[in-house]
Tab-separated table of C-alpha atoms and ligand atoms in Angstrom:
chain	number	residue	atom	x	y	z
G	1	MET	CA	86.831	124.272	-43.375
G	2	ASN	CA	88.611	120.308	-41.768
G	3	LEU	CA	91.112	119.313	-45.021
G	4	ASP	CA	91.953	116.328	-43.146
G	5	PHE	CA	88.843	115.316	-42.388
G	6	ALA	CA	87.879	116.240	-46.070
G	7	ARG	CA	90.623	114.213	-47.583
G	8	SER	CA	89.811	111.464	-45.722
G	9	GLN	CA	87.049	110.727	-47.475
G	10	PHE	CA	88.306	110.065	-50.487
G	11	PRO	CA	90.207	106.552	-51.038
G	12	ALA	CA	91.755	107.847	-53.880
G	13	LEU	CA	93.804	110.664	-52.162
G	14	ASP	CA	95.528	108.013	-49.966
G	15	GLY	CA	97.788	107.832	-53.079
G	16	ASP	CA	100.647	110.362	-53.981
G	17	TRP	CA	99.250	111.389	-56.640
G	18	VAL	CA	97.804	115.021	-57.286
G	19	TYR	CA	94.480	115.658	-59.455
G	20	PHE	CA	94.386	118.862	-60.664
G	21	ASP	CA	91.877	117.607	-63.626
G	22	ASN	CA	88.887	118.023	-61.357
G	23	GLY	CA	86.943	119.623	-64.121
G	24	GLY	CA	87.465	117.381	-66.261
G	25	GLY	CA	86.259	114.056	-63.524
G	26	SER	CA	86.711	114.943	-59.395
G	27	GLN	CA	87.526	111.837	-57.334
G	28	ILE	CA	84.465	109.665	-55.404
G	29	LEU	CA	83.861	109.800	-51.416
G	30	GLN	CA	83.435	106.559	-49.414
G	31	PRO	CA	80.119	107.552	-48.552
G	32	VAL	CA	79.113	107.841	-52.456
G	33	LEU	CA	80.404	104.264	-52.142
G	34	ASN	CA	79.304	103.112	-48.985
G	35	ARG	CA	75.444	104.192	-49.857
G	36	LEU	CA	76.117	101.907	-53.514
G	37	GLN	CA	77.227	99.321	-52.132
G	38	ASP	CA	74.642	99.157	-49.407
G	39	TYR	CA	71.789	100.073	-52.517
G	40	LEU	CA	73.451	96.684	-54.351
G	41	ILE	CA	73.281	94.221	-51.670
G	42	THR	CA	70.015	94.991	-50.166
G	43	SER	CA	68.013	97.037	-52.482
G	44	ASN	CA	68.678	95.243	-55.727
G	45	VAL	CA	65.380	95.049	-57.704
G	46	GLN	CA	63.404	96.083	-60.175
G	47	LEU	CA	60.505	99.091	-58.779
G	48	GLY	CA	57.223	98.726	-58.681
G	49	ALA	CA	56.444	95.457	-57.462
G	50	SER	CA	53.995	94.854	-54.073
G	51	TYR	CA	57.375	92.684	-52.302
G	52	GLY	CA	58.930	94.067	-49.713
G	53	VAL	CA	62.392	94.447	-51.413
G	54	SER	CA	61.016	96.248	-54.181
G	55	ARG	CA	59.177	98.645	-52.244
G	56	ARG	CA	62.393	99.469	-50.057
G	57	ALA	CA	63.677	100.033	-53.498
G	58	ALA	CA	61.795	102.611	-54.685
G	59	SER	CA	61.009	104.327	-51.126
G	60	ARG	CA	65.382	104.543	-51.095
G	61	LEU	CA	64.837	105.928	-55.057
G	62	ALA	CA	62.381	108.410	-53.606
G	63	GLU	CA	64.992	109.261	-51.060
G	64	ALA	CA	67.593	110.147	-52.912
G	65	GLN	CA	65.622	112.340	-55.163
G	66	ALA	CA	64.290	114.272	-51.877
G	67	ALA	CA	67.558	114.844	-51.381
G	68	MET	CA	68.754	115.977	-54.710
G	69	ALA	CA	65.763	118.609	-54.407
G	70	VAL	CA	67.614	119.718	-51.520
G	71	LEU	CA	70.962	119.832	-52.860
G	72	VAL	CA	69.809	122.406	-55.568
G	73	ASN	CA	67.271	123.761	-53.015
G	74	THR	CA	63.700	123.146	-54.308
G	75	ASN	CA	60.851	121.702	-52.152
G	76	ASP	CA	59.545	119.304	-54.557
G	77	PRO	CA	61.286	116.426	-55.887
G	78	ALA	CA	59.155	115.492	-58.860
G	79	GLU	CA	61.398	118.292	-60.315
G	80	ILE	CA	64.525	116.604	-60.380
G	81	VAL	CA	65.047	114.603	-63.622
G	82	MET	CA	68.673	112.010	-63.283
G	83	GLY	CA	70.214	110.432	-66.568
G	84	PRO	CA	73.692	108.994	-67.271
G	85	SER	CA	74.718	112.763	-68.026
G	86	THR	CA	74.221	116.490	-68.971
G	87	SER	CA	74.614	115.794	-72.415
G	88	VAL	CA	71.980	113.152	-72.270
G	89	LEU	CA	69.635	115.477	-70.353
G	90	LEU	CA	70.407	118.687	-71.957
G	91	ARG	CA	69.846	116.151	-74.995
G	92	THR	CA	66.658	114.951	-73.762
G	93	LEU	CA	65.510	118.714	-72.649
G	94	ALA	CA	66.185	120.501	-75.949
G	95	ALA	CA	64.079	117.338	-77.741
G	96	SER	CA	61.136	118.208	-76.202
G	97	VAL	CA	61.372	121.931	-76.436
G	98	GLY	CA	62.198	121.368	-79.677
G	99	GLU	CA	58.685	119.585	-80.153
G	100	THR	CA	57.235	122.662	-79.538
G	101	ILE	CA	59.128	125.381	-81.659
G	102	SER	CA	57.303	127.203	-84.446
G	103	PRO	CA	59.612	128.288	-87.061
G	104	GLY	CA	61.186	131.952	-86.195
G	105	ASP	CA	61.291	131.248	-82.709
G	106	GLU	CA	64.677	132.315	-81.456
G	107	ILE	CA	67.040	130.762	-79.235
G	108	VAL	CA	70.149	132.366	-77.396
G	109	VAL	CA	72.955	129.961	-76.960
G	110	THR	CA	76.965	131.104	-76.444
G	111	ASN	CA	80.202	130.235	-77.543
G	112	ALA	CA	81.690	130.131	-74.505
G	113	ASP	CA	79.755	126.993	-73.292
G	114	HIS	CA	80.848	123.004	-73.196
G	115	GLU	CA	79.206	122.042	-76.676
G	116	ALA	CA	77.005	120.117	-74.426
G	117	ASN	CA	74.866	122.868	-73.719
G	118	VAL	CA	75.408	123.927	-77.680
G	119	GLY	CA	74.964	120.970	-79.554
G	120	PRO	CA	71.229	120.081	-78.679
G	121	TRP	CA	70.045	123.906	-78.988
G	122	LEU	CA	71.441	124.034	-82.400
G	123	ALA	CA	70.090	121.087	-83.742
G	124	LEU	CA	66.148	123.007	-83.583
G	125	GLU	CA	67.687	124.615	-86.687
G	126	ARG	CA	66.047	121.797	-88.492
G	127	ARG	CA	62.845	122.437	-86.806
G	128	GLY	CA	62.958	126.102	-88.761
G	129	ALA	CA	64.203	127.817	-85.153
G	130	VAL	CA	66.522	130.276	-85.187
G	131	LEU	CA	69.976	130.145	-83.385
G	132	ARG	CA	71.582	133.616	-81.744
G	133	PHE	CA	75.217	133.353	-80.329
G	134	TRP	CA	76.062	135.455	-76.802
G	135	GLU	CA	80.010	135.795	-78.118
G	136	ALA	CA	82.127	136.156	-75.189
G	137	ASP	CA	84.638	139.473	-74.975
G	138	PRO	CA	87.258	138.103	-77.286
G	139	THR	CA	90.429	139.324	-74.636
G	140	SER	CA	88.813	137.931	-71.063
G	141	GLY	CA	86.785	135.161	-72.615
G	142	GLU	CA	84.319	136.566	-70.232
G	143	LEU	CA	79.943	136.882	-70.984
G	144	ARG	CA	79.242	140.620	-70.631
G	145	LEU	CA	74.685	140.968	-69.585
G	146	GLU	CA	75.344	144.075	-72.463
G	147	ASP	CA	75.761	141.959	-75.422
G	148	LEU	CA	72.474	139.706	-74.473
G	149	LEU	CA	70.352	142.635	-74.442
G	150	PRO	CA	69.921	143.276	-78.251
G	151	LEU	CA	69.903	139.108	-78.689
G	152	LEU	CA	66.519	139.044	-76.513
G	153	GLY	CA	63.219	140.159	-78.058
G	154	PRO	CA	59.507	138.857	-78.628
G	155	ARG	CA	60.947	135.719	-80.314
G	156	THR	CA	63.102	134.665	-77.825
G	157	ARG	CA	62.293	131.254	-76.682
G	158	LEU	CA	65.189	130.185	-74.104
G	159	VAL	CA	68.255	131.093	-73.899
G	160	SER	CA	71.054	128.139	-72.480
G	161	VAL	CA	74.155	129.472	-70.741
G	162	THR	CA	76.552	128.445	-68.356
G	163	HIS	CA	76.876	129.078	-64.277
G	164	ALA	CA	80.713	129.079	-64.346
G	165	SER	CA	83.418	128.754	-67.507
G	166	ASN	CA	84.913	124.791	-67.746
G	167	ILE	CA	87.870	127.281	-69.124
G	168	LEU	CA	88.027	129.967	-66.765
G	169	GLY	CA	85.963	129.568	-63.990
G	170	THR	CA	84.470	132.285	-64.314
G	171	ILE	CA	80.992	132.400	-62.359
G	172	ASN	CA	78.118	134.531	-63.966
G	173	PRO	CA	75.575	136.531	-63.175
G	174	ILE	CA	72.846	133.904	-63.386
G	175	ARG	CA	70.400	135.815	-61.581
G	176	ALA	CA	70.882	138.962	-63.548
G	177	ILE	CA	70.833	136.852	-66.847
G	178	ALA	CA	67.077	135.272	-65.299
G	179	ASP	CA	66.015	138.746	-64.719
G	180	ARG	CA	66.774	139.755	-67.861
G	181	VAL	CA	65.163	136.907	-69.764
G	182	HIS	CA	62.445	136.084	-68.173
G	183	ALA	CA	61.100	139.835	-69.060
G	184	GLU	CA	60.892	138.927	-72.243
G	185	GLY	CA	59.124	136.024	-71.657
G	186	ALA	CA	62.020	133.465	-72.544
G	187	LEU	CA	62.935	130.469	-70.198
G	188	LEU	CA	66.591	130.494	-69.213
G	189	CYS	CA	68.248	126.868	-69.107
G	190	VAL	CA	71.721	126.675	-67.128
G	191	ASP	CA	75.126	124.504	-67.554
G	192	GLY	CA	75.782	124.076	-63.702
G	193	VAL	CA	78.543	121.062	-64.414
G	194	GLY	CA	81.614	123.909	-63.163
G	195	TYR	CA	80.007	125.258	-60.972
G	196	ALA	CA	77.754	122.841	-58.404
G	197	PRO	CA	81.274	121.455	-57.128
G	198	HIS	CA	82.371	124.507	-55.941
G	199	ARG	CA	79.040	125.937	-54.361
G	200	ALA	CA	75.985	125.613	-53.359
G	201	VAL	CA	73.533	125.688	-55.982
G	202	ASP	CA	70.106	127.435	-55.113
G	203	VAL	CA	67.326	127.067	-57.420
G	204	GLY	CA	64.973	129.662	-56.358
G	205	GLU	CA	67.656	132.113	-55.302
G	206	LEU	CA	68.922	132.035	-59.018
G	207	ASP	CA	65.486	132.271	-60.612
G	208	VAL	CA	66.675	129.062	-63.464
G	209	ASP	CA	63.560	127.410	-65.600
G	210	PHE	CA	66.473	124.027	-66.409
G	211	TYR	CA	69.754	123.626	-64.471
G	212	ALA	CA	71.562	120.344	-65.120
G	213	PHE	CA	74.881	119.166	-63.883
G	214	SER	CA	77.109	115.742	-63.542
G	215	PHE	CA	77.794	113.929	-60.286
G	216	TYR	CA	81.247	112.530	-61.633
G	217	LYS	CA	82.269	116.347	-61.453
G	218	THR	CA	80.821	116.567	-58.165
G	219	PHE	CA	82.469	113.725	-55.901
G	220	GLY	CA	80.080	110.863	-57.170
G	221	PRO	CA	80.206	108.535	-60.460
G	222	HIS	CA	79.033	109.070	-63.701
G	223	HIS	CA	75.631	109.935	-63.565
G	224	ALA	CA	73.994	113.224	-63.524
G	225	VAL	CA	70.810	115.588	-62.797
G	226	LEU	CA	68.654	118.088	-64.443
G	227	TYR	CA	66.261	120.062	-62.646
G	228	GLY	CA	63.360	122.092	-63.873
G	229	ARG	CA	60.505	123.991	-62.971
G	230	LYS	CA	57.566	121.669	-62.402
G	231	GLU	CA	54.754	123.666	-65.037
G	232	LEU	CA	57.344	123.434	-67.362
G	233	LEU	CA	58.025	119.984	-66.820
G	234	LEU	CA	54.168	119.054	-67.359
G	235	ASP	CA	53.267	121.279	-70.167
G	236	LEU	CA	56.850	119.951	-72.433
G	237	PRO	CA	56.059	116.386	-73.737
G	238	GLY	CA	57.676	113.238	-73.186
G	239	GLN	CA	60.356	111.538	-74.145
G	240	SER	CA	59.994	108.159	-72.394
G	241	LEU	CA	56.902	104.889	-73.391
G	242	SER	CA	54.361	106.081	-75.451
G	243	PHE	CA	51.702	105.226	-72.379
G	244	ILE	CA	53.603	107.197	-69.695
G	245	SER	CA	51.503	109.739	-68.796
G	246	GLU	CA	52.619	113.755	-69.396
G	247	ASP	CA	51.506	113.991	-65.878
G	248	ASP	CA	54.515	111.452	-64.628
G	249	VAL	CA	57.680	113.636	-63.915
G	250	PRO	CA	60.533	113.038	-63.955
G	251	TYR	CA	59.398	109.478	-64.924
G	252	LYS	CA	58.739	110.674	-68.518
G	253	PHE	CA	62.058	112.555	-69.130
G	254	GLN	CA	63.503	109.167	-68.187
G	255	PRO	CA	63.964	107.122	-71.539
G	256	GLY	CA	64.894	104.055	-70.618
G	257	ASN	CA	64.593	104.672	-66.706
G	258	VAL	CA	67.232	105.541	-64.530
G	259	ASN	CA	70.280	103.956	-62.798
G	260	TYR	CA	68.928	103.135	-59.195
G	261	GLU	CA	72.259	102.375	-57.442
G	262	LEU	CA	74.129	105.740	-58.762
G	263	SER	CA	70.800	108.023	-58.459
G	264	TYR	CA	70.828	106.178	-54.067
G	265	SER	CA	74.541	106.702	-54.150
G	266	MET	CA	74.146	110.410	-54.171
G	267	LEU	CA	72.687	110.758	-51.022
G	268	GLY	CA	76.805	110.045	-49.877
G	269	LEU	CA	77.498	113.372	-51.195
G	270	THR	CA	74.162	114.916	-49.087
G	271	ASP	CA	75.833	112.746	-46.249
G	272	TYR	CA	79.266	114.046	-46.446
G	273	LEU	CA	78.329	117.465	-46.994
G	274	THR	CA	76.532	117.127	-43.245
G	275	ALA	CA	79.261	115.605	-41.729
G	276	LEU	CA	81.573	118.673	-43.843
G	277	ALA	CA	79.857	121.288	-42.465
G	278	SER	CA	80.112	120.410	-38.656
G	279	GLY	CA	84.114	120.255	-38.901
G	280	GLY	CA	83.931	116.149	-40.120
G	281	VAL	CA	81.944	115.444	-36.425
G	282	GLY	CA	79.066	112.532	-37.198
G	283	VAL	CA	80.566	110.868	-39.562
G	284	ASP	CA	80.180	107.668	-37.668
G	285	ALA	CA	76.657	108.663	-37.081
G	286	LEU	CA	75.710	108.860	-40.718
G	287	PRO	CA	73.753	108.538	-42.330
G	288	VAL	CA	71.674	111.379	-40.921
G	289	ALA	CA	68.661	113.593	-41.880
G	290	VAL	CA	69.524	116.138	-44.999
G	291	SER	CA	69.849	120.074	-44.305
G	292	ARG	CA	69.815	122.688	-46.317
G	293	THR	CA	71.809	124.814	-43.581
G	294	ALA	CA	74.069	121.779	-43.323
G	295	ILE	CA	74.653	122.140	-47.313
G	296	GLU	CA	74.977	125.811	-47.145
G	297	ARG	CA	77.408	126.008	-44.768
G	298	ALA	CA	79.633	122.934	-46.305
G	299	PHE	CA	80.167	125.321	-49.503
G	300	VAL	CA	80.702	128.675	-47.537
G	301	LEU	CA	83.906	126.352	-46.154
G	302	ILE	CA	84.348	124.887	-49.399
G	303	ALA	CA	84.543	128.002	-50.982
G	304	ALA	CA	87.030	129.921	-48.533
G	305	HIS	CA	89.402	127.165	-49.469
G	306	GLU	CA	89.423	127.584	-52.866
G	307	GLU	CA	90.102	131.102	-52.711
G	308	VAL	CA	92.684	129.988	-50.567
G	309	LEU	CA	93.957	127.892	-53.400
G	310	SER	CA	92.884	130.208	-56.268
G	311	ARG	CA	95.081	132.420	-54.816
G	312	ARG	CA	97.645	130.796	-54.642
G	313	LEU	CA	98.342	129.849	-58.019
G	314	LEU	CA	97.187	133.178	-59.887
G	315	ASP	CA	100.197	134.553	-57.395
G	316	PHE	CA	102.497	132.104	-59.025
G	317	LEU	CA	101.231	133.030	-62.826
G	318	THR	CA	100.293	136.490	-62.498
G	319	ASP	CA	102.524	139.155	-64.280
G	320	ARG	CA	104.561	136.118	-65.341
G	321	PRO	CA	106.642	137.129	-68.280
G	322	GLY	CA	105.553	134.549	-70.853
G	323	VAL	CA	102.509	133.387	-69.395
G	324	ARG	CA	99.044	134.444	-70.724
G	325	LEU	CA	96.650	133.514	-68.319
G	326	LEU	CA	93.073	133.637	-69.457
G	327	GLY	CA	90.048	135.080	-67.537
G	328	ASN	CA	89.664	136.344	-64.372
G	329	VAL	CA	92.880	137.278	-62.476
G	330	LEU	CA	90.939	137.302	-58.793
G	331	PRO	CA	90.424	135.089	-56.429
G	332	ASP	CA	87.723	136.163	-55.483
G	333	GLN	CA	85.246	133.401	-54.306
G	334	ALA	CA	82.386	135.261	-55.433
G	335	LEU	CA	84.192	136.625	-59.221
G	336	ARG	CA	85.684	132.844	-60.109
G	337	VAL	CA	85.636	128.376	-58.874
G	338	PRO	CA	89.047	127.757	-58.867
G	339	ILE	CA	89.521	125.927	-62.594
G	340	ILE	CA	92.154	128.048	-64.189
G	341	SER	CA	93.518	128.084	-67.486
G	342	PHE	CA	96.948	129.766	-69.133
G	343	VAL	CA	98.738	129.327	-72.238
G	344	ILE	CA	103.052	129.613	-72.260
G	345	ASP	CA	104.699	131.656	-75.178
G	346	GLY	CA	106.596	129.830	-77.552
G	347	MET	CA	105.270	126.340	-76.323
G	348	LYS	CA	102.411	124.345	-77.177
G	349	SER	CA	100.212	123.351	-74.014
G	350	ALA	CA	100.686	119.885	-75.262
G	351	ASP	CA	104.541	119.964	-74.388
G	352	VAL	CA	103.832	121.650	-71.034
G	353	VAL	CA	101.465	118.905	-69.967
G	354	ARG	CA	103.689	116.374	-70.838
G	355	GLU	CA	106.501	117.934	-68.673
G	356	ILE	CA	104.089	117.426	-65.804
G	357	ASP	CA	102.789	114.191	-66.357
G	358	ALA	CA	106.010	112.596	-65.805
G	359	HIS	CA	105.868	113.569	-61.910
G	360	ARG	CA	102.062	112.466	-60.509
G	361	ILE	CA	100.451	115.785	-61.270
G	362	GLY	CA	97.429	115.348	-63.452
G	363	ILE	CA	96.707	118.339	-65.355
G	364	ARG	CA	95.523	118.598	-68.789
G	365	PHE	CA	96.042	120.788	-72.003
G	366	GLY	CA	93.028	121.071	-74.829
G	367	ASN	CA	89.808	123.176	-75.162
G	368	PHE	CA	87.939	120.927	-73.123
G	369	HIS	CA	84.884	120.554	-75.387
G	370	SER	CA	84.280	124.311	-75.707
G	371	PRO	CA	86.475	124.918	-79.050
G	372	ARG	CA	84.661	128.413	-79.926
G	373	LEU	CA	85.786	130.064	-76.562
G	374	VAL	CA	89.032	128.215	-76.864
G	375	ARG	CA	89.359	130.218	-80.923
G	376	ALA	CA	87.619	133.022	-79.983
G	377	LEU	CA	90.613	133.708	-77.466
G	378	GLY	CA	92.540	133.520	-80.584
G	379	LEU	CA	94.281	130.270	-79.736
G	380	ASP	CA	94.477	126.541	-81.643
G	381	GLY	CA	91.374	124.897	-81.017
G	382	ASP	CA	93.055	121.706	-79.929
G	383	ASP	CA	96.066	122.576	-78.080
G	384	GLY	CA	93.960	124.903	-76.397
G	385	VAL	CA	94.955	125.944	-72.882
G	386	VAL	CA	97.046	124.289	-70.275
G	387	ARG	CA	93.902	124.057	-67.715
G	388	VAL	CA	94.860	123.068	-63.602
G	389	SER	CA	90.691	122.660	-62.245
G	390	MET	CA	90.925	122.588	-58.656
G	391	VAL	CA	88.056	121.207	-55.879
G	392	HIS	CA	88.124	121.891	-52.078
G	393	TYR	CA	90.166	118.344	-51.949
G	394	ASN	CA	93.812	120.360	-52.919
G	395	THR	CA	96.303	121.510	-51.193
G	396	VAL	CA	98.268	124.460	-51.027
G	397	GLU	CA	101.442	121.827	-50.760
G	398	GLU	CA	99.817	120.297	-54.567
G	399	ILE	CA	99.930	123.570	-55.724
G	400	ASP	CA	103.637	124.464	-54.904
G	401	ARG	CA	104.769	121.183	-55.651
G	402	LEU	CA	103.341	122.086	-59.587
G	403	THR	CA	104.599	125.616	-59.925
G	404	ALA	CA	107.674	124.056	-59.051
G	405	LEU	CA	107.854	122.653	-62.370
G	406	LEU	CA	106.320	125.225	-64.107
G	407	ASP	CA	108.712	127.652	-62.572
G	408	ALA	CA	111.540	126.153	-64.599
G	409	LEU	CA	109.760	125.924	-67.777
G	410	VAL	CA	108.740	129.647	-67.553
T	501	PLP	C1	80.646	122.515	-68.183
T	501	PLP	C2	80.431	121.143	-68.740
T	501	PLP	N1	79.092	121.012	-69.372
T	501	PLP	C3	78.987	119.854	-69.912
T	501	PLP	C4	79.666	118.914	-69.972
T	501	PLP	C5	79.049	117.540	-70.134
T	501	PLP	O1	78.742	117.115	-69.272
T	501	PLP	P1	78.710	114.779	-69.289
T	501	PLP	O2	79.928	114.715	-68.998
T	501	PLP	O3	77.908	114.808	-68.184
T	501	PLP	O4	77.699	115.191	-70.330
T	501	PLP	C6	80.745	119.142	-69.504
T	501	PLP	C7	82.086	117.894	-69.407
T	501	PLP	O5	83.272	117.861	-69.615
T	501	PLP	C8	81.182	120.833	-68.683
T	501	PLP	O6	82.740	120.663	-68.508
């Protein structure tokens, strides 16, 4: 991966801050800002009118919709619902599924997920749904497929699980989960927030029914996407104005409509991935047509660099007296993304982070809105863990800056 090129595309990286809180939110791409500005200057009118600028705005939205379809690897842009956040999109989805629930229907959630993918499903208990928790292994914090199987049965309607843990970085075997869930005739919803900044999302290969992630953690602005299988989106009750047709997908799941400029700006992500795939060549010639091959190539490069980063930090933390490293200790890109959490014996995570704050390195402590997992690991639900969440624009030198400081603490 051409790291210099990658970093040059993120204006915020010009300063001397080290950004290691990317699981909280990543920096934004210049190509995204370019698209945003261009839209607001040349297309900032309401869609649906017959005059030229309105028609241009509509075709730009359609272009963004189509690019996001390529980004998650579906052929049908109607399967792309956009909204302000993953939390809102999952709430909307759960509200819709809730309208189809019969008392006694079962829904499986995990105790290893961000609460955004637990609370909306728990709320369906009020409609008579029976919620079952897929519990993580209390030592490793990881979800084991064999623990899911006894929870599945003829009444299971839906299973909702995260793709990559926002605390451990562990990648869950979504395809294997999908096969088991579908064998029971149930649906699978996946929170891809922790995964999408790191690997190419492929909803076809994963065989998921719903898949959501947030653009502000994927190098864009505060905006999000939900993929839904077309026949399900058509079947489920819409959540918008009463006169919006049930055939009108994805519109019927975008109450209050979608933010046009932020949706359009995400074409900047596919612009960037396309340029990154060719080593940074051709960025001046942007915009270019979105290609799935380029997206996959870009994420192969990203994954390889991320594995180098994971190895560097894990090498420092593993077997270090006084450090409890959480989750998988292997840097293998097939097993994890570069989100690494730990606690230090005898120190509050808050105090560890405060020591680092003064050195212009952004890391973070807490439960990261996954309090059930933190408690299951036997940790303080508020003080939680110290989390270092990296992405591909981070460098080995940045990790060395951090570990030199941690070295003095443990
Ligand atoms: C794994 C995970 N899922 C869901 C969310 C919620 O995303 P949003 O802030 O877009 O609602 C987050 C946010 O931190 C997250 O880390």
